[in-house]
PDB file of C-alpha atoms in Angstrom:
ATOM      1  CA  MET A   7     -22.273   8.480 -15.467  1.00 36.00           C
ATOM      2  CA  GLY A   8     -20.493   9.544 -18.657  1.00 40.00           C
ATOM      3  CA  ASN A   9     -18.076  12.468 -18.968  1.00 42.00           C
ATOM      4  CA  ASN A  10     -19.048  14.930 -21.769  1.00 43.00           C
ATOM      5  CA  ASP A  11     -19.602  12.758 -24.916  1.00 44.00           C
ATOM      6  CA  LYS A  12     -17.423   9.887 -23.800  1.00 46.00           C
ATOM      7  CA  THR A  13     -18.788   6.480 -22.985  1.00 46.00           C
ATOM      8  CA  ARG A  14     -17.555   4.501 -20.027  1.00 47.00           C
ATOM      9  CA  VAL A  15     -15.349   2.415 -22.322  1.00 50.00           C
ATOM     10  CA  ASP A  16     -13.657   5.551 -23.684  1.00 68.00           C
ATOM     11  CA  LEU A  17     -12.817   7.005 -20.281  1.00 78.00           C
ATOM     12  CA  PRO A  18      -9.352   6.632 -18.773  1.00 90.00           C
ATOM     13  CA  VAL A  19      -9.095   3.437 -16.787  1.00 94.00           C
ATOM     14  CA  LEU A  20      -7.976   3.266 -13.140  1.00 96.00           C
ATOM     15  CA  VAL A  21      -6.682  -0.206 -12.295  1.00 97.00           C
ATOM     16  CA  MET A  22      -6.526  -0.866  -8.583  1.00 97.00           C
ATOM     17  CA  THR A  23      -4.205  -3.757  -7.621  1.00 96.00           C
ATOM     18  CA  ARG A  24      -4.325  -3.377  -3.808  1.00 93.00           C
ATOM     19  CA  PRO A  25      -6.212  -5.900  -1.656  1.00 90.00           C
ATOM     20  CA  GLU A  26      -9.920  -5.407  -2.250  1.00 89.00           C
ATOM     21  CA  ALA A  27     -10.805  -3.614   1.006  1.00 88.00           C
ATOM     22  CA  SER A  28      -7.829  -1.236   0.763  1.00 90.00           C
ATOM     23  CA  ALA A  29      -8.591  -0.482  -2.884  1.00 94.00           C
ATOM     24  CA  GLN A  30     -12.224   0.281  -2.115  1.00 94.00           C
ATOM     25  CA  ARG A  31     -11.176   2.682   0.693  1.00 92.00           C
ATOM     26  CA  PHE A  32      -8.713   4.428  -1.640  1.00 94.00           C
ATOM     27  CA  VAL A  33     -11.292   4.969  -4.355  1.00 95.00           C
ATOM     28  CA  ALA A  34     -13.941   6.073  -1.851  1.00 95.00           C
ATOM     29  CA  GLY A  35     -11.549   8.793  -0.781  1.00 94.00           C
ATOM     30  CA  LEU A  36     -11.310  10.251  -4.261  1.00 94.00           C
ATOM     31  CA  PRO A  37     -13.703  13.164  -5.159  1.00 94.00           C
ATOM     32  CA  ARG A  38     -16.923  11.983  -6.765  1.00 93.00           C
ATOM     33  CA  LYS A  39     -16.153  13.811  -9.969  1.00 92.00           C
ATOM     34  CA  ILE A  40     -12.913  11.812 -10.266  1.00 92.00           C
ATOM     35  CA  GLN A  41     -14.709   8.501  -9.605  1.00 92.00           C
ATOM     36  CA  GLU A  42     -17.108   9.413 -12.410  1.00 90.00           C
ATOM     37  CA  SER A  43     -14.317  10.479 -14.777  1.00 89.00           C
ATOM     38  CA  ALA A  44     -12.643   7.095 -14.896  1.00 92.00           C
ATOM     39  CA  ARG A  45     -13.585   3.494 -15.474  1.00 93.00           C
ATOM     40  CA  ILE A  46     -12.454   1.733 -12.340  1.00 95.00           C
ATOM     41  CA  ILE A  47     -11.244  -1.849 -12.449  1.00 97.00           C
ATOM     42  CA  TYR A  48     -10.455  -3.808  -9.294  1.00 97.00           C
ATOM     43  CA  SER A  49      -7.790  -6.451  -9.729  1.00 97.00           C
ATOM     44  CA  PRO A  50      -6.226  -7.310  -6.345  1.00 96.00           C
ATOM     45  CA  LEU A  51      -2.820  -8.889  -6.810  1.00 95.00           C
ATOM     46  CA  ILE A  52      -2.418  -9.782  -3.156  1.00 92.00           C
ATOM     47  CA  ASP A  53      -4.812 -11.394  -0.685  1.00 91.00           C
ATOM     48  CA  ILE A  54      -4.158 -10.674   3.007  1.00 91.00           C
ATOM     49  CA  CYS A  55      -4.848 -13.612   5.330  1.00 92.00           C
ATOM     50  CA  GLY A  56      -4.222 -13.665   9.076  1.00 91.00           C
ATOM     51  CA  THR A  57      -1.998 -16.393  10.428  1.00 91.00           C
ATOM     52  CA  SER A  58      -3.548 -16.361  13.936  1.00 83.00           C
ATOM     53  CA  PRO A  59      -0.274 -16.921  15.829  1.00 82.00           C
ATOM     54  CA  GLN A  60      -0.242 -17.515  19.590  1.00 80.00           C
ATOM     55  CA  ILE A  61       1.141 -14.251  20.951  1.00 79.00           C
ATOM     56  CA  ASP A  62       2.048 -13.678  24.624  1.00 75.00           C
ATOM     57  CA  VAL A  63       1.788  -9.894  24.475  1.00 77.00           C
ATOM     58  CA  ASP A  64       2.561  -9.684  28.207  1.00 77.00           C
ATOM     59  CA  ARG A  65       6.172 -10.447  27.393  1.00 79.00           C
ATOM     60  CA  CYS A  66       6.683  -7.258  25.380  1.00 85.00           C
ATOM     61  CA  SER A  67       6.642  -3.641  26.409  1.00 88.00           C
ATOM     62  CA  GLY A  68       5.544  -2.377  23.018  1.00 91.00           C
ATOM     63  CA  ALA A  69       5.153  -3.056  19.318  1.00 94.00           C
ATOM     64  CA  VAL A  70       6.402  -1.912  15.915  1.00 95.00           C
ATOM     65  CA  PHE A  71       3.849  -1.682  13.120  1.00 96.00           C
ATOM     66  CA  THR A  72       5.093  -1.020   9.576  1.00 94.00           C
ATOM     67  CA  SER A  73       1.687  -1.652   7.938  1.00 92.00           C
ATOM     68  CA  ALA A  74      -1.986  -1.329   8.774  1.00 93.00           C
ATOM     69  CA  ASN A  75      -2.352  -5.077   8.227  1.00 93.00           C
ATOM     70  CA  GLY A  76       0.111  -5.728  11.062  1.00 95.00           C
ATOM     71  CA  VAL A  77      -2.275  -3.814  13.352  1.00 96.00           C
ATOM     72  CA  ARG A  78      -5.430  -5.519  12.008  1.00 94.00           C
ATOM     73  CA  HIS A  79      -4.008  -8.990  12.521  1.00 94.00           C
ATOM     74  CA  GLY A  80      -1.953  -8.318  15.623  1.00 93.00           C
ATOM     75  CA  PRO A  81      -3.065  -8.268  19.237  1.00 92.00           C
ATOM     76  CA  LYS A  82      -4.726  -5.391  21.100  1.00 92.00           C
ATOM     77  CA  GLY A  83      -2.337  -3.010  22.827  1.00 93.00           C
ATOM     78  CA  HIS A  84      -3.875  -2.499  26.295  1.00 92.00           C
ATOM     79  CA  GLY A  85      -1.921   0.763  26.608  1.00 93.00           C
ATOM     80  CA  ARG A  86       1.438  -0.539  25.549  1.00 93.00           C
ATOM     81  CA  ALA A  87       3.741   1.647  23.386  1.00 93.00           C
ATOM     82  CA  ALA A  88       3.715   1.469  19.597  1.00 94.00           C
ATOM     83  CA  LEU A  89       5.997   2.740  16.860  1.00 93.00           C
ATOM     84  CA  CYS A  90       4.173   3.115  13.557  1.00 95.00           C
ATOM     85  CA  VAL A  91       4.884   3.701   9.887  1.00 93.00           C
ATOM     86  CA  GLY A  92       2.125   5.767   8.314  1.00 91.00           C
ATOM     87  CA  GLN A  93      -0.718   7.804   9.748  1.00 92.00           C
ATOM     88  CA  MET A  94      -3.349   5.212   8.925  1.00 91.00           C
ATOM     89  CA  THR A  95      -1.323   2.582  10.706  1.00 95.00           C
ATOM     90  CA  ALA A  96      -0.972   4.864  13.723  1.00 96.00           C
ATOM     91  CA  SER A  97      -4.735   5.603  13.794  1.00 95.00           C
ATOM     92  CA  LEU A  98      -5.624   1.923  13.644  1.00 96.00           C
ATOM     93  CA  ALA A  99      -3.109   1.166  16.355  1.00 97.00           C
ATOM     94  CA  ALA A 100      -4.611   3.815  18.636  1.00 97.00           C
ATOM     95  CA  ASP A 101      -8.090   2.365  17.981  1.00 97.00           C
ATOM     96  CA  ARG A 102      -6.822  -1.063  19.070  1.00 96.00           C
ATOM     97  CA  GLY A 103      -5.471   0.228  22.354  1.00 96.00           C
ATOM     98  CA  TRP A 104      -1.826   0.947  21.556  1.00 95.00           C
ATOM     99  CA  ASP A 105      -0.169   4.098  22.941  1.00 94.00           C
ATOM    100  CA  VAL A 106       1.379   5.527  19.739  1.00 95.00           C
ATOM    101  CA  ARG A 107       4.702   7.069  20.681  1.00 92.00           C
ATOM    102  CA  GLN A 108       6.176   7.657  17.232  1.00 92.00           C
ATOM    103  CA  VAL A 109       4.898   7.938  13.625  1.00 94.00           C
ATOM    104  CA  ALA A 110       7.185   8.020  10.595  1.00 92.00           C
ATOM    105  CA  LEU A 111       6.704   7.994   6.799  1.00 90.00           C
ATOM    106  CA  THR A 112       8.975   4.998   6.181  1.00 89.00           C
ATOM    107  CA  ALA A 113      10.618   2.168   8.155  1.00 90.00           C
ATOM    108  CA  ASP A 114      14.020   3.821   7.551  1.00 89.00           C
ATOM    109  CA  SER A 115      12.906   7.138   9.016  1.00 90.00           C
ATOM    110  CA  LEU A 116      11.268   5.307  11.959  1.00 90.00           C
ATOM    111  CA  ILE A 117      14.631   3.802  12.815  1.00 90.00           C
ATOM    112  CA  ASP A 118      16.545   7.010  12.151  1.00 87.00           C
ATOM    113  CA  GLU A 119      14.206   8.966  14.463  1.00 84.00           C
ATOM    114  CA  MET A 120      13.870   6.208  17.062  1.00 81.00           C
ATOM    115  CA  ASN A 121      12.315   7.317  20.306  1.00 70.00           C
ATOM    116  CA  GLN A 122      15.210   6.979  22.718  1.00 69.00           C
ATOM    117  CA  SER A 123      12.948   6.916  25.739  1.00 73.00           C
ATOM    118  CA  LEU A 124      11.519   3.511  24.843  1.00 78.00           C
ATOM    119  CA  ALA A 125      12.728   0.292  26.440  1.00 77.00           C
ATOM    120  CA  GLY A 126      12.403  -3.199  25.028  1.00 75.00           C
ATOM    121  CA  PRO A 127      11.553  -5.830  24.402  1.00 91.00           C
ATOM    122  CA  LEU A 128       9.393  -4.849  21.397  1.00 92.00           C
ATOM    123  CA  VAL A 129       7.700  -7.019  18.765  1.00 94.00           C
ATOM    124  CA  HIS A 130       7.456  -6.152  15.107  1.00 94.00           C
ATOM    125  CA  PHE A 131       4.098  -7.548  13.944  1.00 95.00           C
ATOM    126  CA  SER A 132       4.521  -8.022  10.187  1.00 94.00           C
ATOM    127  CA  GLY A 133       3.581 -10.027   7.128  1.00 92.00           C
ATOM    128  CA  ARG A 134       5.376 -13.155   5.978  1.00 89.00           C
ATOM    129  CA  TYR A 135       7.170 -11.018   3.339  1.00 83.00           C
ATOM    130  CA  HIS A 136       8.738  -7.907   4.796  1.00 79.00           C
ATOM    131  CA  ARG A 137      11.486  -5.474   3.948  1.00 78.00           C
ATOM    132  CA  GLY A 138      14.039  -3.410   5.833  1.00 77.00           C
ATOM    133  CA  ASP A 139      15.135  -5.825   8.613  1.00 88.00           C
ATOM    134  CA  VAL A 140      13.351  -3.596  11.055  1.00 92.00           C
ATOM    135  CA  ALA A 141      13.610  -5.876  14.115  1.00 92.00           C
ATOM    136  CA  GLU A 142      17.301  -6.606  13.464  1.00 93.00           C
ATOM    137  CA  ARG A 143      18.199  -2.958  12.997  1.00 91.00           C
ATOM    138  CA  LEU A 144      16.351  -1.810  16.133  1.00 91.00           C
ATOM    139  CA  THR A 145      18.021  -4.529  18.138  1.00 91.00           C
ATOM    140  CA  ALA A 146      21.448  -3.477  16.801  1.00 90.00           C
ATOM    141  CA  LEU A 147      20.671   0.018  18.041  1.00 87.00           C
ATOM    142  CA  GLY A 148      20.000  -1.317  21.524  1.00 87.00           C
ATOM    143  CA  LEU A 149      16.237  -1.664  21.447  1.00 88.00           C
ATOM    144  CA  GLU A 150      15.607  -5.422  21.696  1.00 90.00           C
ATOM    145  CA  THR A 151      13.009  -6.293  19.037  1.00 91.00           C
ATOM    146  CA  SER A 152      11.702  -9.606  17.737  1.00 91.00           C
ATOM    147  CA  ARG A 153       9.438 -10.243  14.832  1.00 92.00           C
ATOM    148  CA  VAL A 154       6.118 -12.167  14.644  1.00 92.00           C
ATOM    149  CA  THR A 155       4.344 -13.000  11.404  1.00 93.00           C
ATOM    150  CA  VAL A 156       0.628 -12.169  11.806  1.00 94.00           C
ATOM    151  CA  TYR A 157      -0.499 -12.231   8.132  1.00 94.00           C
ATOM    152  CA  GLU A 158       0.279 -13.787   4.767  1.00 92.00           C
ATOM    153  CA  GLN A 159       0.402 -12.020   1.407  1.00 89.00           C
ATOM    154  CA  LEU A 160      -0.967 -14.493  -1.128  1.00 91.00           C
ATOM    155  CA  PRO A 161      -0.447 -13.589  -4.815  1.00 92.00           C
ATOM    156  CA  ARG A 162      -3.341 -13.438  -7.329  1.00 94.00           C
ATOM    157  CA  PRO A 163      -3.333 -13.121 -11.111  1.00 96.00           C
ATOM    158  CA  LEU A 164      -4.574 -10.048 -12.917  1.00 95.00           C
ATOM    159  CA  THR A 165      -8.259 -10.334 -13.807  1.00 96.00           C
ATOM    160  CA  ALA A 166      -9.125 -10.780 -17.497  1.00 95.00           C
ATOM    161  CA  GLU A 167     -10.705  -7.306 -17.464  1.00 95.00           C
ATOM    162  CA  ALA A 168      -7.580  -5.690 -16.115  1.00 95.00           C
ATOM    163  CA  ASP A 169      -5.312  -7.577 -18.447  1.00 93.00           C
ATOM    164  CA  HIS A 170      -7.401  -6.555 -21.431  1.00 92.00           C
ATOM    165  CA  ALA A 171      -7.388  -2.866 -20.324  1.00 93.00           C
ATOM    166  CA  LEU A 172      -3.656  -2.782 -19.774  1.00 93.00           C
ATOM    167  CA  ALA A 173      -3.010  -4.058 -23.325  1.00 89.00           C
ATOM    168  CA  GLY A 174      -5.700  -1.746 -24.888  1.00 87.00           C
ATOM    169  CA  GLU A 175      -5.623   1.641 -26.571  1.00 86.00           C
ATOM    170  CA  THR A 176      -7.190   3.678 -23.757  1.00 89.00           C
ATOM    171  CA  SER A 177      -5.010   5.384 -21.146  1.00 91.00           C
ATOM    172  CA  VAL A 178      -4.648   3.325 -17.942  1.00 95.00           C
ATOM    173  CA  LEU A 179      -3.693   4.837 -14.608  1.00 96.00           C
ATOM    174  CA  LEU A 180      -1.934   2.318 -12.389  1.00 97.00           C
ATOM    175  CA  PRO A 181      -1.155   3.294  -8.788  1.00 97.00           C
ATOM    176  CA  LEU A 182       1.274   0.813  -7.203  1.00 97.00           C
ATOM    177  CA  PHE A 183       1.604   0.860  -3.431  1.00 94.00           C
ATOM    178  CA  SER A 184       4.052  -1.799  -2.373  1.00 91.00           C
ATOM    179  CA  PRO A 185       7.233  -3.459  -3.730  1.00 90.00           C
ATOM    180  CA  ARG A 186       5.676  -6.900  -3.546  1.00 89.00           C
ATOM    181  CA  THR A 187       2.595  -5.891  -5.511  1.00 93.00           C
ATOM    182  CA  ALA A 188       4.715  -4.111  -8.099  1.00 93.00           C
ATOM    183  CA  LYS A 189       6.993  -7.200  -8.439  1.00 91.00           C
ATOM    184  CA  HIS A 190       3.983  -9.485  -8.860  1.00 92.00           C
ATOM    185  CA  PHE A 191       2.488  -7.116 -11.434  1.00 94.00           C
ATOM    186  CA  ALA A 192       5.791  -7.057 -13.418  1.00 92.00           C
ATOM    187  CA  GLU A 193       5.794 -10.850 -13.654  1.00 91.00           C
ATOM    188  CA  GLN A 194       2.414 -10.885 -15.472  1.00 91.00           C
ATOM    189  CA  VAL A 195       2.254  -7.943 -17.916  1.00 87.00           C
ATOM    190  CA  ARG A 196       2.923  -7.473 -21.619  1.00 77.00           C
ATOM    191  CA  ALA A 197       2.670  -4.207 -23.639  1.00 76.00           C
ATOM    192  CA  LEU A 198       2.239  -1.166 -21.387  1.00 89.00           C
ATOM    193  CA  ASN A 199       2.626   1.708 -23.867  1.00 87.00           C
ATOM    194  CA  LYS A 200      -0.697   3.259 -22.708  1.00 91.00           C
ATOM    195  CA  VAL A 201      -0.095   2.721 -18.986  1.00 95.00           C
ATOM    196  CA  ILE A 202       0.729   5.555 -16.640  1.00 96.00           C
ATOM    197  CA  ALA A 203       2.278   4.155 -13.443  1.00 96.00           C
ATOM    198  CA  VAL A 204       2.295   5.991 -10.125  1.00 97.00           C
ATOM    199  CA  PHE A 205       4.716   4.506  -7.593  1.00 97.00           C
ATOM    200  CA  MET A 206       4.316   5.046  -3.838  1.00 95.00           C
ATOM    201  CA  SER A 207       8.120   5.224  -3.325  1.00 93.00           C
ATOM    202  CA  PRO A 208      11.449   4.662  -5.069  1.00 94.00           C
ATOM    203  CA  ALA A 209      11.464   1.115  -3.624  1.00 91.00           C
ATOM    204  CA  VAL A 210       8.214   0.381  -5.392  1.00 94.00           C
ATOM    205  CA  ALA A 211       9.366   2.060  -8.605  1.00 95.00           C
ATOM    206  CA  GLN A 212      12.485  -0.167  -8.668  1.00 93.00           C
ATOM    207  CA  MET A 213      10.215  -3.179  -9.217  1.00 92.00           C
ATOM    208  CA  GLY A 214       8.818  -1.565 -12.387  1.00 87.00           C
ATOM    209  CA  VAL A 215      12.123  -0.734 -14.098  1.00 89.00           C
ATOM    210  CA  GLY A 216      12.173  -1.695 -17.741  1.00 87.00           C
ATOM    211  CA  LEU A 217       8.464  -2.317 -18.189  1.00 90.00           C
ATOM    212  CA  GLY A 218       7.947   0.342 -20.875  1.00 90.00           C
ATOM    213  CA  PHE A 219       5.279   2.442 -19.194  1.00 94.00           C
ATOM    214  CA  ALA A 220       4.027   5.495 -21.100  1.00 93.00           C
ATOM    215  CA  GLU A 221       4.762   7.557 -17.976  1.00 94.00           C
ATOM    216  CA  ARG A 222       6.314   6.909 -14.572  1.00 95.00           C
ATOM    217  CA  HIS A 223       5.530   9.024 -11.538  1.00 96.00           C
ATOM    218  CA  VAL A 224       7.206   8.461  -8.156  1.00 97.00           C
ATOM    219  CA  LEU A 225       5.708  10.174  -5.117  1.00 96.00           C
ATOM    220  CA  ALA A 226       7.862  12.672  -3.247  1.00 94.00           C
ATOM    221  CA  ARG A 227       6.383  11.335  -0.009  1.00 92.00           C
ATOM    222  CA  PRO A 228       4.876   7.869   0.497  1.00 91.00           C
ATOM    223  CA  THR A 229       1.409   8.994   1.698  1.00 90.00           C
ATOM    224  CA  ALA A 230      -2.105   8.003   0.678  1.00 90.00           C
ATOM    225  CA  GLN A 231      -3.046  11.629   0.468  1.00 92.00           C
ATOM    226  CA  LEU A 232      -0.342  12.442  -2.076  1.00 95.00           C
ATOM    227  CA  MET A 233      -1.204   9.270  -4.027  1.00 96.00           C
ATOM    228  CA  ARG A 234      -4.874  10.424  -4.208  1.00 95.00           C
ATOM    229  CA  GLN A 235      -3.868  13.910  -5.325  1.00 96.00           C
ATOM    230  CA  THR A 236      -1.614  12.496  -8.026  1.00 96.00           C
ATOM    231  CA  VAL A 237      -4.247  10.082  -9.306  1.00 96.00           C
ATOM    232  CA  GLU A 238      -6.821  12.887  -9.272  1.00 95.00           C
ATOM    233  CA  ARG A 239      -4.552  15.125 -11.378  1.00 94.00           C
ATOM    234  CA  LEU A 240      -3.789  12.346 -13.881  1.00 94.00           C
ATOM    235  CA  VAL A 241      -7.476  11.342 -14.225  1.00 93.00           C
ATOM    236  CA  ILE A 242      -8.326  14.985 -15.075  1.00 90.00           C
ATOM    237  CA  GLU A 243      -5.423  15.287 -17.547  1.00 88.00           C
ATOM    238  CA  ASN A 244      -6.458  12.067 -19.300  1.00 85.00           C
ATOM    239  CA  SER A 245     -10.154  12.922 -19.402  1.00 76.00           C
ATOM    240  CA  LEU A 246      -9.571  15.973 -21.585  1.00 58.00           C
ATOM    241  CA  PRO A 247     -10.928  15.732 -25.130  1.00 53.00           C
TER     242      PRO A 247
END
């Protein structure tokens, strides 16, 4: 499992702070050579827990999903319309019976490109902590939208292994996917002079301002594919002798 003459301890470290299942899926999507060229540490900073609300889906004509977790913990669609942020969110929504009418990269672009043929009322199925005032903004544009909390984002501390790696002398690659995770990370860390941060978007990067990273990379587009490509490139660069 080593790379050239390096031991696993000497390899660049990839610290995954996403919820466990999401982190595992992300790593599984990396090429095998990349998985073997880094020491991977899982340290979820957020636990996702469904709230099991009582939802009368018959009272809405469609839904808004700004995260895959909103789909997982929300109701089935039974052919109703759905507006989605992200291709994974859209794919999950389609699998759960929603008729996906619009897919956007961000909540802002979803609103800017709103499908004018849709009629309300819609429901935004979201987490307890959410950004962008999606329901309020859609309603202001004439598409009546309410919001229902279908999952909680519960904070967790860094693991001892991750904390040790972040303060060590080996390069650490740190992809950060959400503003809340980045904020929670920023509240726990110390010296980061060997840490290379990759932010999913400018909103995520804003939460890491002033932390003293060795390098900061902000994705041009907030997609999982581009995050994987960026992590792959950085693992290769930091695996060179």
